[in-house]
Each structure stands twice: as C-alpha cells, then as structure tokens.
C-alpha cells in the first residue's frame, strides 16, 4: 500500500488520537466499589449536636488537617428575640475543644456543624482554571493535589467557606467526605466519632438508605438554597438565622 | 498564464500549519495525563489517589471483633450508639502519606530543586498491633465533660451537669462505668 505524504499527514493525527483513547484508563481504587452505584451526601441533625468537637478532632486526625485549618467545624449560634436575623456566631478553634459555657443568657443557643456540602452544581469546581477540582462520578467534590496550582480561586468561590490553602503543600484542600474510607465500606471519620449520631453519611442512590424516609418526613433544608448549588449536606431542624 | 502559477508558497504555508498541528498533537499526547477527560475535565487518576489515603479510624466493627464483652455491655447502656473511637481515639496505624508512584519528568526536575519533605516514620496504633500497643485510657475528667458539661446550646433532653458541682473534680469513672453510665442500669461501679 502506498501512502502519500498528504495521506500520512492526515493519518498521523488520527492515529495519535486513537492511541490516546487506547491508553486512557484509570486503576480501580477499590475492588468492590463501583462509583456509578453511589451518590454521597451527609445528613446533619442539628437537634442532636452537643458541640463536643469530636468531629473536628477526628477529621484533623484522619486527614492530617494542619492546626488552625478546618475541613469541618462547629459553630455556636446565639439568637436574641430582638434581632433574629443577626445571630452572634462563635467557633473557637473550630469548636475543637468545645465552647465556653460562662456568660450564657436565657436566649436561644444551638450548634451547627459545618463542612463541605458536596454540591452537585458546585461553584468551586467551575472556577478552577486547570481542572484540578471536580465532582467525582459518585458525587464527591475532590481535589487533584498534583494539578492544583494553589491559586485559591476555589477558596473564594465556595459560598460556605469550606476550602483552605494548605500552608505546607500550598495547594487547596477540603473535606473529601473521607473518600478513602467510604470507598472501603467505612463511614467518615466525623460520623464514626460523633457520639450522638448528629452526622450521618447518606447514599442517595441506595434505595435502602433511611435518608429517603427521613427527607420525606422531616423539615430538612440545605445551606444557602438561593445559590442553587445543589448542596448535599442536609440539615434537619435548621434555624432560619443560620447563614 | 495561469492565475495560480505562484501558488506554491501557499501550499508550503499550509504544510507548515499541518506540521505544527501534528507537533501540537504529539506534545499534547505526552503532556496531558492519560486519564484526563475520562469522566470530565479532570484527571480520573486523581480519584484513586484521594482514595489511597490511609485510614486512621479503624471503625467500631474492628474493635468489636475482639472486645465483644465491652460491645455487649455498651449495647445495653446509654452509650450504645457512641462508637469506641469517639472516646478512645483513632486506633489504626497512623501512616505518613505514601510517596507518589513513579514521578514524571516534571516532578523529577522539581525534586532536583525542591527537596521533598521528610517522611515521618509510621506510628503504630492498637488496632494494627493489639498485643504490643496498648492505648492510653482517656482521662474521664476531661473526656466526659466534653459532652456532658451543661450548656444552653445543648438539646434539653441530653444529660448535662456542671462538673464542679456534680463531682468536685473527682474522675467520672469513680462512680459511673463509661461503657454503661446510667446509675440505675446496673452501670455503677
């Protein structure tokens, strides 16, 4: 078969594209885990949270979170009768060591655990200039540590303040929903450490998951629903003053 | 006289474009990671890299495999739904992050200039080597107070005390069994 120079020039790029498709492929991270069978989220039951900080400490241990940075944290809200829309919010060291109990008045107090909402339409993944952050096929917002430049666009884009730049690695980090655990059939470190069951890992694609019944029968809200982020951290008993 | 007698330079120019396009494709082939674009505009291999992080909390099922007696007692008490590591801490081997597999050319060049951070030796924990690593017992004075110190922000039905009034600094486990703490449930010591 004779191939002219012209044909060769057309064939070479085509062959390159075909070869690329052949080489594409990723090693399976866990043998019994199929990404397409899951769609992860989190249920946060505010009336059960006692503000002990177990989740914050467990997360820091499990994921080597540097001191002063948080992938999850607990806020204490103090809402007065006169000014319902301007609550006083504190989170000393992310609530890691609990909250001061002195000088509490007779107004409304409650705890709100915060974490990445693993949004289905996340603003943080849309702004990444290099494709270093993404929503995995099982609905977890993750960061490619090798690709991240540390530009911090995503840190600014997250409406929930859930990302930070690791001071040593100088790359963005965030809650991975303990992806290394959930792909092995374990629950997240924060859920494992929560003594009251205020946090529950949920799989929206699992028809047997009690979350479906829970969502049907409870007043459940997501944070900042007006931003249409498709947040998957479901808050039960969320007070209207929570931002 | 043909209109296109000097068109040769146009073909040479077009040829140059084709050549550059091929060069672009070849460079792109080597520069863009193989898994980029498999699921979307990102490197699919990154998912596996995140999943490779070592777990440090063993999970209560691991603990219960050996400590079935404690699990039984705890299961009947008020702390039935408090997992072991909520109080005892993470009990699996704590490993430093594994070094990335086979660095590419760029990473090797970077490593020549920036020395990689030293890797800490692994810290053995109880679930990994139960015979030789005995976890420290938590100090109940601090541990119990984290959850049970009275606060207006806690749910009303949750048992709360002012530790100074309740026990006057005495360790909680002097009177309560942490695995089954209610005094009227046979949990007293």
Coordinates of C-alpha atoms in Angstrom, one line a residue:
Chain A
X1 CA 0.0 0.0 0.0
X2 CA 1.3 3.3 -1.0
X3 CA 0.6 6.2 1.3
X4 CA 1.2 9.7 0.0
X5 CA 2.7 12.4 2.2
X6 CA -0.7 14.1 2.3
X7 CA -2.4 10.9 3.5
X8 CA 0.4 10.4 6.0
X9 CA -0.2 13.9 7.4
X10 CA -3.9 13.2 7.8
X11 CA -3.4 9.7 9.3
X12 CA -0.8 10.7 11.9
X13 CA -3.0 13.0 14.0
X14 CA -5.9 10.4 13.7
X15 CA -3.6 7.7 14.9
X16 CA -2.4 9.9 17.8
X17 CA -6.0 10.5 18.9
X18 CA -6.8 6.8 18.6
X19 CA -3.7 5.8 20.6
X20 CA -4.6 8.3 23.3
X21 CA -8.0 6.7 23.7
X22 CA -6.3 3.3 24.0
X23 CA -4.0 4.5 26.7
X24 CA -6.8 6.2 28.7
X25 CA -7.9 4.2 31.7
X26 CA -7.6 4.5 35.5
X27 CA -6.8 1.8 38.0
X28 CA -9.8 0.9 40.1
X29 CA -9.3 2.4 43.6
X30 CA -11.2 -0.3 45.5
X31 CA -12.1 -3.7 44.0
X32 CA -15.6 -4.0 45.3
X33 CA -16.6 -0.3 44.8
X34 CA -18.4 1.0 41.7
X35 CA -18.6 4.7 41.5
X36 CA -21.8 4.8 39.4
X37 CA -23.7 3.0 42.2
X38 CA -23.4 5.8 44.7
X39 CA -24.3 9.4 45.2
X40 CA -23.0 10.5 48.5
X41 CA -24.2 13.2 50.9
X42 CA -24.5 14.0 54.6
X43 CA -27.3 14.3 57.0
X44 CA -26.7 16.8 59.8
X45 CA -29.2 16.6 62.6
X46 CA -28.9 19.9 64.5
X47 CA -31.2 19.0 67.4
X48 CA -28.7 16.1 68.2
X49 CA -25.5 18.2 68.1
X50 CA -24.0 18.8 71.5
X51 CA -21.0 20.8 70.3
X52 CA -18.4 18.4 71.8
X53 CA -16.0 18.9 68.9
X54 CA -15.3 15.2 68.4
X55 CA -16.0 15.5 64.6
X56 CA -13.5 18.4 64.3
X57 CA -10.7 16.4 66.1
X58 CA -11.5 13.2 64.3
X59 CA -11.3 14.9 60.9
X60 CA -8.0 16.6 61.8
X61 CA -6.5 13.2 62.8
X62 CA -7.9 11.3 59.9
X63 CA -6.9 13.8 57.2
X64 CA -3.8 15.5 58.6
X65 CA -5.5 18.8 58.7
X66 CA -3.0 21.5 59.9
X67 CA -3.7 23.4 63.1
X68 CA -5.9 26.4 62.6
X69 CA -7.4 25.0 59.4
X70 CA -10.7 23.0 59.2
X71 CA -12.4 20.7 56.9
X72 CA -15.3 20.6 59.3
X73 CA -16.1 22.8 62.2
X74 CA -18.9 23.6 64.7
X75 CA -20.5 27.0 65.1
X76 CA -22.5 28.1 68.1
X77 CA -25.4 30.4 67.3
X78 CA -26.8 32.8 69.8
X79 CA -30.0 34.4 68.6
X80 CA -31.8 37.1 70.6
X81 CA -35.5 37.8 70.4
X82 CA -35.0 41.4 69.3
X83 CA -32.7 40.7 66.4
X84 CA -33.4 37.3 64.9
X85 CA -31.6 37.9 61.6
X86 CA -28.3 38.9 63.1
X87 CA -27.2 36.0 65.3
X88 CA -24.0 36.0 67.2
X89 CA -21.8 33.2 65.9
X90 CA -18.7 31.8 67.6
X91 CA -16.4 28.9 66.7
X92 CA -13.3 29.0 68.9
X93 CA -10.6 26.9 67.2
X94 CA -13.4 25.4 65.1
X95 CA -15.1 24.1 68.2
X96 CA -12.3 21.6 68.5
X97 CA -12.1 21.9 72.3
X98 CA -15.8 22.7 72.9
X99 CA -17.4 26.1 73.7
X100 CA -17.3 28.5 76.7
X101 CA -20.4 27.9 78.8
X102 CA -19.9 31.0 81.0
X103 CA -22.0 34.1 80.4
X104 CA -24.8 32.4 78.6
X105 CA -28.1 34.3 78.8
X106 CA -31.6 33.0 78.5
X107 CA -31.8 33.4 74.7
X108 CA -31.7 30.8 72.0
X109 CA -28.5 28.9 71.6
X110 CA -27.7 25.9 69.3
X111 CA -24.8 24.3 67.5
X112 CA -24.4 24.0 63.7
X113 CA -21.7 21.6 62.4
X114 CA -20.4 22.9 59.0
X115 CA -18.5 21.0 56.3
X116 CA -18.3 20.8 52.5
X117 CA -21.8 20.4 51.1
X118 CA -20.5 18.3 48.2
X119 CA -22.7 20.4 45.9
X120 CA -24.0 18.7 42.7
X121 CA -23.6 22.1 41.0
X122 CA -20.6 23.3 42.9
X123 CA -19.3 26.8 42.3
X124 CA -15.8 25.8 43.4
X125 CA -15.2 23.3 40.7
X126 CA -16.4 25.6 38.0
X127 CA -13.8 28.3 38.7
X128 CA -10.7 26.0 38.7
X129 CA -8.5 27.1 35.8
X130 CA -6.6 23.8 35.5
X131 CA -9.2 21.1 36.1
X132 CA -7.8 20.3 39.5
X133 CA -11.1 20.1 41.4
X134 CA -14.1 18.2 40.2
X135 CA -17.2 16.3 41.2
X136 CA -16.4 12.6 41.1
X137 CA -19.0 10.2 39.4
X138 CA -20.2 9.3 42.9
X139 CA -21.0 12.9 43.9
X140 CA -17.9 13.9 46.0
X141 CA -16.1 17.1 45.4
X142 CA -12.4 16.3 45.3
X143 CA -9.1 18.0 44.6
X144 CA -6.3 16.7 42.4
X145 CA -3.3 17.5 44.6
X146 CA -0.9 17.1 41.7
X147 CA -2.7 19.5 39.4
X148 CA -3.7 22.2 41.9
X149 CA -1.7 25.4 41.5
X150 CA -2.8 26.9 44.8
X151 CA -4.4 30.0 43.0
X152 CA -7.2 29.9 45.6
X153 CA -10.0 30.8 43.2
X154 CA -12.0 27.9 44.6
X155 CA -11.4 29.1 48.1
X156 CA -13.1 32.4 47.1
X157 CA -15.8 30.7 45.1
X158 CA -17.1 28.4 47.8
X159 CA -20.1 30.1 49.4
X160 CA -19.7 28.0 52.5
X161 CA -16.0 28.7 53.2
X162 CA -15.1 25.1 53.2
X163 CA -11.7 25.3 51.4
X164 CA -8.3 26.4 52.5
X165 CA -4.8 26.5 51.1
X166 CA -2.5 24.1 53.0
X167 CA 0.4 26.2 54.3
X168 CA 2.9 23.4 53.7
X169 CA 1.8 22.0 50.3
X170 CA 0.4 25.3 49.0
X171 CA -2.4 23.6 47.3
X172 CA -6.2 23.8 48.1
X173 CA -7.6 21.2 50.5
X174 CA -11.1 20.4 51.6
X175 CA -13.4 17.7 53.0
X176 CA -13.1 14.6 50.8
X177 CA -16.1 13.0 52.6
X178 CA -13.4 10.6 53.7
X179 CA -13.3 9.2 50.2
X180 CA -10.6 6.7 51.2
X181 CA -13.0 5.4 53.8
X182 CA -16.3 5.4 52.1
X183 CA -14.9 3.5 49.1
X184 CA -13.9 0.8 51.5
X185 CA -17.3 0.5 53.1
X186 CA -16.4 2.5 56.2
X187 CA -18.2 5.7 57.3
X188 CA -16.5 9.1 57.5
X189 CA -14.2 9.8 60.5
X190 CA -16.6 12.6 61.7
X191 CA -19.6 10.2 61.6
X192 CA -17.5 7.5 63.4
X193 CA -16.6 9.9 66.1
X194 CA -19.9 11.7 66.6
X195 CA -21.3 10.4 69.9
X196 CA -24.9 11.4 69.3
X197 CA -25.5 10.5 65.6
X198 CA -25.8 14.1 64.7
X199 CA -24.0 13.3 61.4
X200 CA -24.9 10.5 59.1
X201 CA -23.3 9.6 55.8
X202 CA -26.0 9.1 53.2
X203 CA -26.0 7.4 49.9
X204 CA -28.9 8.9 47.8
X205 CA -28.5 6.1 45.2
X206 CA -29.1 3.4 47.7
X207 CA -32.8 2.7 47.8
X208 CA -32.4 1.1 51.3
X209 CA -30.8 4.1 52.8
X210 CA -33.0 5.6 55.6
X211 CA -32.3 9.1 54.2
X212 CA -35.2 8.7 51.8
X213 CA -37.7 8.2 54.5
X214 CA -36.0 10.9 56.7
X215 CA -36.2 13.5 53.9
X216 CA -39.8 12.7 53.4
X217 CA -40.9 13.0 57.0
X218 CA -38.7 15.9 58.3
X219 CA -38.2 19.6 57.8
X220 CA -34.8 19.4 56.1
X221 CA -33.0 22.3 54.5
X222 CA -29.7 22.9 52.8
X223 CA -27.5 25.9 53.5
X224 CA -27.9 28.9 51.1
X225 CA -30.5 27.2 48.9
X226 CA -30.9 30.5 47.0
X227 CA -27.5 29.9 45.5
X228 CA -28.7 26.8 43.7
X229 CA -25.5 24.9 44.5
X230 CA -27.3 21.5 44.7
X231 CA -25.8 21.1 48.2
X232 CA -26.0 17.6 49.6
X233 CA -25.4 18.3 53.3
X234 CA -29.0 18.1 54.5
X235 CA -29.7 19.9 57.8
X236 CA -32.5 18.7 59.9
X237 CA -34.1 21.4 62.2
X238 CA -32.1 24.2 60.6
X239 CA -32.9 27.6 62.2
X240 CA -33.7 30.4 59.8
X241 CA -30.9 32.6 61.3
X242 CA -28.1 30.2 60.1
X243 CA -26.0 31.6 57.3
Chain B
X1 CA -0.8 32.3 -17.9
X2 CA -2.4 30.5 -15.0
X3 CA -3.6 32.5 -12.1
X4 CA -2.1 30.1 -9.7
X5 CA 1.4 29.8 -11.1
X6 CA 2.9 31.2 -7.8
X7 CA 0.5 29.3 -5.5
X8 CA 3.4 27.0 -4.4
X9 CA 4.1 29.2 -1.4
X10 CA 0.5 28.9 -0.2
X11 CA 0.9 25.1 -0.2
X12 CA 4.1 25.4 1.7
X13 CA 2.4 27.6 4.2
X14 CA -0.5 25.2 4.6
X15 CA 2.0 22.4 5.0
X16 CA 3.7 24.3 7.8
X17 CA 0.3 24.6 9.6
X18 CA -0.3 20.9 9.3
X19 CA 3.2 20.1 10.6
X20 CA 2.6 22.4 13.6
X21 CA -0.7 20.8 14.2
X22 CA 1.0 17.4 14.3
X23 CA 3.7 18.7 16.6
X24 CA 0.9 20.1 18.8
X25 CA -0.8 16.7 18.9
X26 CA 2.4 14.9 19.7
X27 CA 3.3 17.3 22.5
X28 CA -0.2 17.2 23.9
X29 CA -0.1 13.4 23.9
X30 CA 2.9 13.4 26.2
X31 CA 1.9 16.3 28.3
X32 CA -1.8 15.6 29.0
X33 CA -2.1 12.7 31.5
X34 CA -3.7 9.6 30.1
X35 CA -6.7 9.7 32.3
X36 CA -7.6 13.3 31.8
X37 CA -11.1 13.7 30.4
X38 CA -12.2 10.1 31.2
X39 CA -15.1 11.4 33.4
X40 CA -14.9 15.1 32.8
X41 CA -12.4 18.0 32.6
X42 CA -10.0 16.4 35.2
X43 CA -7.6 13.6 35.7
X44 CA -9.5 10.5 36.6
X45 CA -6.5 9.0 38.3
X46 CA -6.8 11.7 41.0
X47 CA -9.8 9.9 42.3
X48 CA -7.7 6.8 43.0
X49 CA -5.0 9.0 44.6
X50 CA -7.5 10.5 47.0
X51 CA -8.9 7.1 47.8
X52 CA -5.3 5.8 48.6
X53 CA -5.1 8.0 51.8
X54 CA -4.6 5.7 54.7
X55 CA -7.5 5.4 57.1
X56 CA -6.7 6.1 60.8
X57 CA -10.0 5.3 62.5
X58 CA -10.5 1.6 62.5
X59 CA -14.3 1.7 62.8
X60 CA -16.3 0.2 65.7
X61 CA -16.7 -3.2 63.8
X62 CA -12.9 -3.7 64.1
X63 CA -12.9 -3.1 67.8
X64 CA -16.0 -5.3 68.4
X65 CA -14.3 -8.2 66.7
X66 CA -12.1 -8.6 69.8
X67 CA -13.9 -6.7 72.5
X68 CA -17.3 -8.3 72.2
X69 CA -17.8 -8.2 76.0
X70 CA -17.5 -4.4 76.1
X71 CA -19.7 -4.2 73.0
X72 CA -22.4 -6.2 74.7
X73 CA -22.3 -4.1 77.8
X74 CA -22.2 -0.9 75.9
X75 CA -25.0 -2.1 73.6
X76 CA -27.4 -2.3 76.6
X77 CA -26.5 1.0 78.1
X78 CA -27.0 4.7 77.3
X79 CA -23.8 4.8 75.3
X80 CA -24.9 2.1 72.9
X81 CA -24.6 4.5 69.9
X82 CA -21.3 6.1 70.9
X83 CA -18.6 4.4 68.9
X84 CA -15.4 3.1 70.5
X85 CA -13.1 5.6 68.9
X86 CA -15.3 8.6 69.8
X87 CA -13.7 8.3 73.2
X88 CA -10.6 6.1 72.7
X89 CA -9.3 8.0 69.7
X90 CA -8.1 6.7 66.3
X91 CA -6.7 3.2 66.8
X92 CA -5.3 2.2 63.4
X93 CA -1.7 2.6 62.4
X94 CA -1.1 6.2 61.5
X95 CA 1.0 6.3 58.3
X96 CA 2.6 9.2 56.7
X97 CA 1.2 10.0 53.2
X98 CA 2.6 7.4 50.7
X99 CA 5.2 8.8 48.2
X100 CA 3.6 9.4 44.8
X101 CA 4.2 6.5 42.4
X102 CA 6.8 6.9 39.7
X103 CA 7.3 10.7 39.4
X104 CA 7.1 12.1 35.9
X105 CA 9.8 14.1 34.2
X106 CA 8.4 17.4 35.6
X107 CA 8.2 16.1 39.1
X108 CA 11.8 14.7 38.9
X109 CA 13.0 18.1 37.7
X110 CA 11.2 19.9 40.5
X111 CA 12.6 17.4 43.0
X112 CA 16.2 18.4 41.9
X113 CA 15.4 22.0 43.1
X114 CA 13.0 21.5 45.9
X115 CA 13.9 18.7 48.2
X116 CA 10.8 16.5 49.1
X117 CA 9.6 16.9 52.6
X118 CA 11.0 14.2 55.0
X119 CA 8.5 11.4 55.7
X120 CA 7.8 10.7 59.3
X121 CA 8.0 7.1 60.5
X122 CA 4.7 5.3 60.9
X123 CA 3.0 5.5 64.4
X124 CA 1.7 2.1 65.4
X125 CA -1.8 2.1 67.0
X126 CA -3.7 -0.6 68.8
X127 CA -5.9 -2.0 66.0
X128 CA -2.8 -2.7 63.9
X129 CA -0.8 -4.4 66.7
X130 CA -3.1 -5.2 69.6
X131 CA -0.6 -7.3 71.6
X132 CA 2.2 -4.7 71.9
X133 CA 0.4 -1.4 71.6
X134 CA -2.0 -0.7 74.5
X135 CA -3.9 2.5 74.0
X136 CA -3.8 5.1 76.8
X137 CA -7.0 5.2 78.8
X138 CA -8.7 8.5 78.4
X139 CA -8.9 10.8 81.4
X140 CA -12.6 10.8 82.2
X141 CA -12.5 14.1 84.0
X142 CA -11.8 15.8 80.6
X143 CA -13.4 13.3 78.3
X144 CA -16.9 13.1 79.8
X145 CA -17.0 16.9 80.4
X146 CA -16.6 17.5 76.7
X147 CA -20.1 16.1 76.1
X148 CA -21.8 16.4 79.4
X149 CA -20.9 19.9 80.6
X150 CA -24.2 21.9 80.9
X151 CA -24.7 24.4 78.2
X152 CA -27.8 26.3 77.0
X153 CA -26.9 25.3 73.4
X154 CA -27.3 21.5 74.1
X155 CA -30.5 19.7 73.5
X156 CA -32.7 19.9 76.5
X157 CA -33.1 16.1 76.9
X158 CA -29.3 15.5 76.8
X159 CA -27.8 14.6 80.3
X160 CA -25.8 17.6 81.4
X161 CA -24.0 18.5 84.6
X162 CA -21.9 21.3 86.0
X163 CA -18.8 19.2 86.6
X164 CA -17.5 21.3 89.6
X165 CA -20.9 20.9 91.4
X166 CA -21.5 17.4 90.3
X167 CA -18.3 15.6 91.2
X168 CA -16.0 18.3 92.6
X169 CA -13.1 17.3 90.4
X170 CA -13.5 13.6 91.0
X171 CA -12.9 11.4 87.9
X172 CA -16.3 10.4 86.4
X173 CA -15.4 6.7 86.3
X174 CA -15.1 6.7 90.1
X175 CA -18.9 6.3 90.2
X176 CA -20.0 5.7 86.5
X177 CA -19.0 2.9 84.2
X178 CA -18.2 4.8 81.0
X179 CA -19.4 1.9 78.9
X180 CA -22.8 1.9 80.6
X181 CA -23.0 5.1 82.6
X182 CA -26.6 5.2 84.0
X183 CA -26.5 4.7 87.7
X184 CA -29.9 2.8 87.8
X185 CA -29.0 0.5 84.9
X186 CA -26.5 -1.6 86.8
X187 CA -23.8 0.6 85.4
X188 CA -22.5 1.7 88.8
X189 CA -19.1 0.5 89.9

